[in-house]
Coordinates of C-alpha atoms and ligand atoms in Angstrom, one line a residue:
M1 CA 111.3 88.7 100.1
T2 CA 110.1 92.2 100.5
R3 CA 107.0 93.0 102.0
P4 CA 104.2 95.1 100.1
A5 CA 104.5 98.7 101.0
T6 CA 101.7 100.3 102.9
D7 CA 99.7 103.4 101.7
A8 CA 101.7 105.7 103.6
E9 CA 104.9 104.2 102.4
S10 CA 104.1 104.2 98.9
A11 CA 103.2 107.9 99.1
P12 CA 105.9 109.5 100.9
S13 CA 105.3 112.9 99.4
A14 CA 101.5 113.0 100.1
A15 CA 100.8 115.8 102.5
P16 CA 99.8 114.9 106.1
A17 CA 96.0 114.9 106.8
P18 CA 94.6 118.4 107.8
V19 CA 94.3 118.9 111.6
H20 CA 90.6 119.6 112.4
H21 CA 89.0 122.0 114.6
Q22 CA 85.3 122.6 115.2
I23 CA 85.9 126.3 115.1
L24 CA 88.9 127.9 113.4
I25 CA 89.3 131.6 113.9
V26 CA 91.7 133.6 111.8
G27 CA 93.2 136.7 113.4
G28 CA 93.6 137.3 117.1
G29 CA 92.9 141.2 116.7
T30 CA 89.7 142.9 117.9
A31 CA 87.3 140.8 116.4
G32 CA 88.9 137.3 116.5
I33 CA 89.5 137.6 120.2
T34 CA 85.9 138.9 121.1
V35 CA 84.5 136.0 119.3
A36 CA 86.6 133.3 120.6
A37 CA 85.9 134.6 124.2
R38 CA 82.2 134.4 123.5
L39 CA 82.4 130.9 122.0
R40 CA 84.4 129.9 125.1
R41 CA 81.4 131.4 127.2
A42 CA 79.0 129.3 125.2
G43 CA 80.6 126.2 126.3
L44 CA 82.5 125.3 122.9
R45 CA 85.8 123.5 123.4
D46 CA 87.4 122.7 120.0
I47 CA 88.5 126.4 119.1
A48 CA 91.7 127.2 117.4
L49 CA 93.1 130.7 116.5
L50 CA 95.7 131.6 113.8
E51 CA 97.5 134.5 114.8
P52 CA 101.2 135.2 114.1
A53 CA 101.7 138.2 116.2
E54 CA 103.0 138.3 119.7
T55 CA 101.5 141.6 120.5
H56 CA 97.8 142.5 120.6
W57 CA 96.9 146.3 119.9
Y58 CA 94.3 148.7 121.0
Q59 CA 94.3 150.4 117.9
P60 CA 92.0 153.4 118.9
L61 CA 94.6 154.6 121.5
W62 CA 97.2 155.3 118.7
T63 CA 95.4 158.6 117.7
L64 CA 95.9 159.8 121.4
V65 CA 99.5 158.5 121.3
G66 CA 100.1 160.7 118.3
G67 CA 98.5 163.7 120.0
G68 CA 100.5 163.2 123.2
Q69 CA 97.6 162.1 125.2
A70 CA 98.5 158.7 126.0
P71 CA 101.7 156.4 126.3
L72 CA 102.2 153.8 123.6
R73 CA 102.3 151.0 126.3
A74 CA 98.8 151.8 127.3
A75 CA 97.8 150.4 123.8
L76 CA 99.4 147.0 124.0
R77 CA 99.1 143.6 125.7
P78 CA 101.1 140.5 125.0
E79 CA 98.9 138.5 122.7
A80 CA 99.3 135.4 125.0
E81 CA 97.4 137.4 127.7
V82 CA 94.3 138.3 125.5
I83 CA 93.8 134.5 124.1
P84 CA 90.9 133.2 126.2
P85 CA 91.8 130.1 128.4
G86 CA 91.1 127.0 126.5
V87 CA 91.4 128.4 122.9
R88 CA 94.2 126.6 121.1
W89 CA 96.6 129.4 119.6
L90 CA 98.3 128.5 116.3
R91 CA 101.0 131.0 116.0
E92 CA 100.8 130.8 112.2
R93 CA 99.9 133.1 109.3
A94 CA 97.1 132.0 107.1
T95 CA 97.9 132.0 103.4
A96 CA 95.0 130.5 101.7
V97 CA 91.3 129.2 102.3
D98 CA 89.7 126.5 100.3
P99 CA 86.1 126.8 101.3
V100 CA 85.0 123.8 99.1
A101 CA 87.5 121.6 101.0
R102 CA 86.9 123.7 104.1
T103 CA 90.6 124.2 104.8
V104 CA 93.0 126.8 105.7
S105 CA 96.7 126.6 104.7
T106 CA 99.4 128.6 106.5
A107 CA 102.7 130.1 105.7
T108 CA 104.7 126.9 107.0
G109 CA 102.8 124.8 105.0
R110 CA 100.4 123.2 107.4
V111 CA 96.8 122.7 106.6
F112 CA 93.8 122.9 109.1
S113 CA 90.3 122.0 108.5
Y114 CA 87.2 123.5 110.1
G115 CA 83.7 122.9 110.9
R116 CA 83.0 126.5 111.1
L117 CA 85.5 129.4 109.9
V118 CA 85.5 132.9 111.3
L119 CA 87.6 135.4 109.2
A120 CA 89.0 138.2 111.3
P121 CA 92.7 139.0 109.9
G122 CA 91.8 142.8 109.7
L123 CA 92.9 144.8 106.4
S124 CA 96.1 145.6 104.8
L125 CA 97.9 148.9 104.6
D126 CA 98.8 149.9 101.2
W127 CA 102.0 152.1 101.7
D128 CA 102.9 151.5 98.1
G129 CA 99.5 152.8 97.0
V130 CA 100.7 156.4 96.8
P131 CA 104.0 156.7 95.0
G132 CA 106.9 157.9 97.5
L133 CA 104.9 157.4 100.6
A134 CA 106.5 153.9 101.6
S135 CA 110.0 155.4 101.5
A136 CA 109.1 158.6 103.0
V137 CA 107.2 157.5 106.0
G138 CA 108.9 157.4 109.3
H139 CA 111.3 160.1 108.9
D140 CA 112.0 163.8 107.7
G141 CA 108.7 165.2 109.0
V142 CA 106.4 162.4 107.7
S143 CA 104.6 160.4 109.9
S144 CA 101.4 158.1 110.4
N145 CA 99.3 157.0 113.5
Y146 CA 98.3 153.9 111.4
R147 CA 101.6 152.5 112.4
A148 CA 101.9 151.8 116.1
D149 CA 105.8 152.4 115.9
L150 CA 105.2 155.8 114.2
A151 CA 102.6 157.2 116.6
P152 CA 105.0 158.5 119.2
Y153 CA 106.9 160.3 116.0
T154 CA 103.8 162.2 115.3
W155 CA 103.8 163.6 118.6
E156 CA 107.5 164.4 118.4
L157 CA 106.6 166.2 115.0
I158 CA 103.7 168.1 116.6
R159 CA 105.5 169.0 119.8
R160 CA 108.7 170.4 118.0
M161 CA 106.7 172.5 115.2
R162 CA 106.6 176.2 115.8
S163 CA 106.0 177.4 112.4
G164 CA 105.6 176.1 108.8
T165 CA 103.2 174.0 107.0
A166 CA 101.4 170.9 108.4
V167 CA 99.5 168.6 106.0
F168 CA 97.0 165.9 107.1
T169 CA 95.6 163.4 104.6
M170 CA 93.0 160.7 103.9
P171 CA 92.9 158.2 101.1
S172 CA 89.8 157.4 99.1
G173 CA 88.1 153.9 99.7
P174 CA 87.2 152.3 103.1
V175 CA 89.8 152.9 105.9
K176 CA 89.7 151.8 109.5
C177 CA 88.4 154.5 111.8
G178 CA 87.5 157.1 109.1
G179 CA 87.6 159.7 111.7
A180 CA 91.2 159.1 112.7
P181 CA 92.7 161.0 109.8
Q182 CA 91.0 164.4 110.8
K183 CA 91.2 163.8 114.8
I184 CA 94.9 164.2 114.6
A185 CA 94.8 167.3 112.9
Y186 CA 92.5 168.9 115.5
L187 CA 94.6 167.5 118.4
A188 CA 97.8 169.2 116.7
A189 CA 96.2 172.3 116.3
D190 CA 94.8 172.4 119.7
H191 CA 98.3 172.0 121.0
W192 CA 99.7 174.5 118.9
R193 CA 97.0 176.9 120.1
K194 CA 97.9 176.3 123.5
R195 CA 101.6 177.0 122.7
G196 CA 100.6 180.2 121.2
V197 CA 102.1 179.2 117.7
L198 CA 98.8 178.3 115.9
G199 CA 99.0 181.4 114.1
N200 CA 102.4 180.7 112.5
I201 CA 101.4 177.4 111.1
R202 CA 99.4 176.8 108.0
T203 CA 97.4 173.6 108.5
I204 CA 95.9 171.7 105.5
L205 CA 93.4 168.8 106.0
A206 CA 92.8 167.0 102.7
L207 CA 89.9 164.4 102.7
P208 CA 88.5 162.5 99.8
E209 CA 84.8 162.9 100.6
P210 CA 82.7 165.8 99.7
T211 CA 81.9 166.4 103.4
L212 CA 83.8 166.2 106.6
F213 CA 81.6 163.4 108.0
K214 CA 79.0 161.5 106.3
V215 CA 76.3 162.2 109.1
P216 CA 75.4 165.8 108.5
V217 CA 75.0 166.8 112.3
F218 CA 78.7 165.9 112.8
A219 CA 79.8 167.2 109.7
R220 CA 78.5 170.6 110.8
A221 CA 80.2 170.4 114.2
L222 CA 83.4 169.4 112.6
E223 CA 83.2 172.4 110.2
Q224 CA 83.1 174.6 113.1
T225 CA 86.0 172.8 114.9
A226 CA 88.3 173.3 111.7
R227 CA 87.1 176.9 111.3
R228 CA 88.2 177.5 115.0
Y229 CA 91.6 176.4 114.3
G230 CA 92.0 178.2 111.1
I231 CA 92.2 174.9 109.3
E232 CA 92.3 174.9 105.3
V233 CA 90.1 172.0 104.7
R234 CA 90.4 170.6 101.1
L235 CA 87.4 168.3 100.2
Q236 CA 87.5 165.6 97.5
T237 CA 91.2 165.9 97.6
E238 CA 93.9 163.5 98.2
L239 CA 97.6 162.9 98.4
T240 CA 98.6 161.2 94.9
R241 CA 102.3 161.6 95.2
L242 CA 105.0 162.3 97.6
D243 CA 108.7 163.5 97.3
G244 CA 110.3 162.9 100.7
P245 CA 113.6 164.3 100.0
E246 CA 112.0 167.6 98.7
R247 CA 109.4 167.6 101.4
A248 CA 106.8 168.0 98.6
A249 CA 103.3 166.6 98.6
V250 CA 101.0 166.4 95.7
L251 CA 97.4 167.0 96.6
T252 CA 94.8 166.3 93.7
D253 CA 91.4 167.8 93.9
H254 CA 89.1 165.1 92.2
A255 CA 86.4 167.6 91.5
T256 CA 88.5 169.9 89.4
G257 CA 91.4 167.6 88.4
R258 CA 93.8 170.1 89.5
A259 CA 97.0 168.8 91.4
E260 CA 98.8 171.2 93.7
T261 CA 102.4 170.7 95.0
V262 CA 102.6 171.6 98.6
H263 CA 105.9 171.9 100.7
Y264 CA 105.4 170.7 104.0
D265 CA 107.3 170.6 107.4
L266 CA 105.1 168.0 108.8
L267 CA 103.0 165.4 106.9
H268 CA 100.6 163.0 108.6
A269 CA 99.5 160.5 105.9
V270 CA 97.0 157.6 105.9
P271 CA 97.6 154.7 103.4
P272 CA 95.2 153.4 101.0
Q273 CA 93.6 150.2 102.7
R274 CA 92.4 147.0 101.2
A275 CA 91.8 143.3 102.0
P276 CA 94.9 141.0 102.6
R277 CA 96.1 139.6 99.3
W278 CA 95.5 136.1 100.1
L279 CA 91.9 136.8 100.5
A280 CA 91.1 139.5 98.0
G281 CA 92.1 137.2 95.2
G282 CA 90.2 134.2 96.4
P283 CA 86.8 132.7 96.4
L284 CA 85.4 134.3 99.5
A285 CA 86.1 137.9 98.0
D286 CA 83.0 140.0 97.2
P287 CA 83.0 140.8 93.5
G288 CA 81.2 143.9 94.5
S289 CA 84.3 145.1 96.7
P290 CA 86.9 146.9 94.6
H291 CA 89.1 146.5 97.8
G292 CA 88.5 142.5 98.0
Y293 CA 86.8 142.4 101.0
V294 CA 85.1 139.2 102.2
K295 CA 81.7 138.8 100.9
T296 CA 79.3 138.8 104.1
D297 CA 75.6 139.0 104.5
P298 CA 75.5 142.4 106.2
H299 CA 72.8 141.2 108.8
T300 CA 73.8 137.7 109.7
L301 CA 77.5 137.9 109.1
Q302 CA 77.7 134.6 107.2
N303 CA 79.1 134.3 103.8
P304 CA 76.1 133.7 101.4
D305 CA 78.0 131.0 99.3
F306 CA 79.7 129.0 102.0
P307 CA 77.4 129.2 105.2
E308 CA 79.9 127.4 107.3
V309 CA 82.1 130.6 107.1
F310 CA 81.7 133.8 108.7
A311 CA 83.5 137.3 108.7
L312 CA 83.4 140.3 110.8
G313 CA 85.7 143.4 111.6
D314 CA 87.8 145.2 109.0
V315 CA 88.0 142.4 106.5
A316 CA 84.3 142.1 106.0
H317 CA 82.7 143.9 103.2
L318 CA 79.9 145.7 105.0
P319 CA 78.4 149.0 104.3
T320 CA 79.5 150.6 107.5
S321 CA 82.6 152.2 109.0
K322 CA 85.4 149.9 109.9
T323 CA 85.8 150.3 113.7
G324 CA 86.3 148.4 116.8
A325 CA 83.0 149.7 118.1
A326 CA 81.3 148.1 115.0
V327 CA 83.1 144.7 116.1
R328 CA 81.6 144.9 119.6
K329 CA 78.1 144.9 118.1
Q330 CA 79.1 142.3 115.4
A331 CA 80.6 139.7 117.7
P332 CA 77.4 138.6 119.6
V333 CA 75.2 138.3 116.3
L334 CA 77.9 136.2 114.6
V335 CA 78.2 133.9 117.6
T336 CA 74.6 133.6 118.0
N337 CA 74.1 132.7 114.5
L338 CA 77.3 130.2 114.4
L339 CA 75.8 128.5 117.5
A340 CA 72.4 128.4 115.8
G341 CA 74.0 126.7 112.8
L342 CA 75.6 124.0 114.9
R343 CA 72.5 123.2 116.4
G344 CA 70.7 123.0 113.0
R345 CA 68.8 126.1 113.5
P346 CA 68.5 129.1 110.9
A347 CA 70.6 132.3 111.3
T348 CA 68.2 134.8 113.0
A349 CA 70.3 137.3 115.0
R350 CA 70.9 140.5 112.8
Y351 CA 73.5 143.3 113.0
D352 CA 72.2 146.7 112.2
G353 CA 75.2 148.4 111.0
Y354 CA 76.0 150.1 114.2
T355 CA 79.4 151.7 114.4
S356 CA 80.8 154.7 116.2
C357 CA 83.6 157.2 115.9
P358 CA 85.0 159.2 118.8
L359 CA 85.7 162.3 117.3
V360 CA 88.5 164.0 119.5
T361 CA 88.4 167.7 118.5
A362 CA 90.8 169.0 121.3
R363 CA 92.9 168.2 124.3
H364 CA 90.0 167.3 126.3
K365 CA 87.0 167.4 123.9
M366 CA 85.3 164.8 121.9
L367 CA 82.2 164.3 119.9
L368 CA 80.7 160.8 119.9
A369 CA 79.3 159.7 116.6
E370 CA 77.1 156.4 116.8
F371 CA 75.0 155.3 113.8
D372 CA 73.8 152.4 111.7
Y373 CA 73.3 151.2 108.1
D374 CA 70.9 154.0 107.3
L375 CA 73.2 156.7 109.1
R376 CA 70.5 156.8 111.7
P377 CA 71.7 157.9 115.4
A378 CA 72.2 155.1 117.6
P379 CA 73.3 156.7 120.6
S380 CA 74.7 154.6 123.7
F381 CA 74.0 157.6 126.2
P382 CA 70.6 159.1 124.6
F383 CA 70.3 161.4 127.7
L384 CA 73.7 163.2 126.6
D385 CA 74.0 165.6 123.5
T386 CA 77.2 163.9 121.9
T387 CA 76.7 165.9 118.9
R388 CA 78.5 168.8 121.0
E389 CA 82.1 168.7 121.9
R390 CA 82.2 167.0 125.6
T391 CA 84.8 166.8 128.0
D392 CA 83.2 163.6 129.7
M393 CA 83.3 161.9 126.3
W394 CA 87.1 162.4 126.0
F395 CA 87.7 161.0 129.4
L396 CA 85.5 158.1 128.3
K397 CA 87.9 157.6 125.2
R398 CA 90.9 157.9 127.1
Y399 CA 90.1 156.0 130.3
G400 CA 86.7 154.1 129.9
L401 CA 86.9 152.6 126.6
P402 CA 90.2 150.9 127.0
Q403 CA 88.8 149.4 130.3
L404 CA 85.6 148.3 128.6
Y405 CA 87.9 146.7 125.7
F406 CA 90.4 144.9 127.6
Q407 CA 88.2 143.9 130.7
G408 CA 85.0 143.4 129.0
M409 CA 84.9 143.0 125.1
L410 CA 88.1 140.8 124.8
K411 CA 86.8 138.6 127.7
G412 CA 83.3 138.1 125.9
R413 CA 81.4 140.1 128.6
A414 CA 80.6 143.5 126.9
Ligands
FAD501 C1 94.8 155.0 114.0 C2 93.6 154.3 114.4 C3 92.5 154.9 115.1 C4 91.5 154.1 115.4 N1 90.5 154.7 116.1 C5 89.3 153.8 116.4 C6 88.4 154.3 117.4 O1 88.5 155.6 117.8 N2 87.2 153.6 117.6 C7 87.1 152.4 117.2 O2 85.9 151.8 117.6 N3 87.8 151.9 116.1 C8 89.1 152.6 115.8 N4 90.0 151.9 115.1 C9 89.7 150.8 114.2 C10 89.9 149.6 115.0 O3 91.1 149.3 115.7 C11 89.7 148.5 114.0 O4 88.5 148.6 113.4 C12 89.6 147.0 114.8 O5 90.8 146.8 115.4 C13 89.2 146.0 113.8 O6 89.4 144.6 114.2 P1 90.0 143.5 113.5 O7 89.7 142.1 114.5 O8 89.0 143.4 112.2 O9 91.2 143.8 113.2 P2 92.6 144.0 113.9 O10 92.3 144.3 115.2 O11 93.6 144.7 113.0 O12 93.3 142.6 114.0 C14 93.5 141.7 112.9 C15 94.5 140.6 113.3 O13 94.7 139.5 112.3 C16 96.0 139.4 112.6 N5 96.4 138.8 111.0 C17 96.6 139.5 109.9 N6 96.9 138.7 108.9 C18 96.9 137.5 109.5 C19 96.8 136.0 108.7 N7 97.2 136.0 107.5 N8 96.8 134.9 109.5 C20 96.4 135.0 110.9 N9 96.4 136.4 111.5 C21 96.4 137.4 110.7 C22 96.9 140.5 112.9 O14 98.2 140.1 113.2 C23 95.9 140.9 113.8 O15 96.3 140.7 115.1 C24 91.1 152.9 114.7 C25 92.2 152.3 114.0 C26 93.3 153.0 113.7 C27 94.6 152.4 113.0

């Protein structure tokens, strides 16, 4: 006589029950680690973090690597070193969220359920967004500081150049650190000036916006910087096509519709950027974001439709610049509101849109632009005039901020 099958036996293909965590964080970059550290400090015990990468990057240093001012190794740590003790590291890539079932699926087919979800997987670089860019980048004079492995190549190109045409471009749409596409142009020009070859090099800076920077006082300062180096600034202009073998870049002026082909010896290109595809097409994407970023209340950092979901950093659809500095101010707000929810209280902490852009303008010079959602100045050093190029600010960027990042922010202390 055969015994009756149990439920488990009669449904051999049924998926195993999701593994549950009180807090599930997707992404162990700047935002994910900062939030995890703060939640641990607040005493939460059941925190899991999905992150497939073995290396954690401090991306702001990539600009200085490309400008020959820092070694690449200064910008990285093994991921295992930055994950706060007590946080469970799931070395997996998230591939889908079901906010109704409160689950996240991964590339290996596992499913995790959550009490609260923090989305921090950053953004995607769309190298195919400009025809010809994907195949051209990384050789024959084309580089990008937006890839860690290519930042040293940027410096090699700058260092070797003695004459010819250098082109620096920025795509339209939100990008991480909106200042980075032009900072590298200033660092390159300053290096050529020091070498005495600046006069032999035609430098073109093509930016999609109508001004060099959206805060007027910094736009004026940057205009002076560009003038000092003799840089040809093309506003409302972007790279729309690239022919790597021919070393030809098509720059399209959106104001006039005119497309010009420029033959370059060096091209620093920044790819268009968008939300990761698995989120852009899903129920958490903001219909108001053409790039698929996650719908996020600009002040509480909570998803308005699914209050147990929070987002911060580059993936969040917020009307401010995407920077690590913004994450530093977002994380404490998000954590306060998440903890309030766990205690049945309303989300009252508010993020004001603070962001900051350290605008490196020369080998040892920098402006520090800090502002909020209304583009009002939000200076961290109100006693210093950071709208002028300053040497102390450059030292802050090169040495102070990486310390603050690795020892303060990632440990939930700053
Ligand atoms: C060249 C350059 C210069 C910059 N300069 C500055 C600057 O001067 N100042 C400043 O404040 N900011 C600067 N930034 C921007 C800053 O680095 C980012 O805004 C910041 O890192 C955003 O943090 P994040 O956690 O949202 O994303 P990230 O730090 O990019 O982290 C995202 C993490 O999610 C992981 N991930 C991705 N997909 C998945 C998935 N499906 N599942 C699980 N994990 C996933 C990734 O591996 C990564 O570890 C710069 C950036 C660049 C590229």
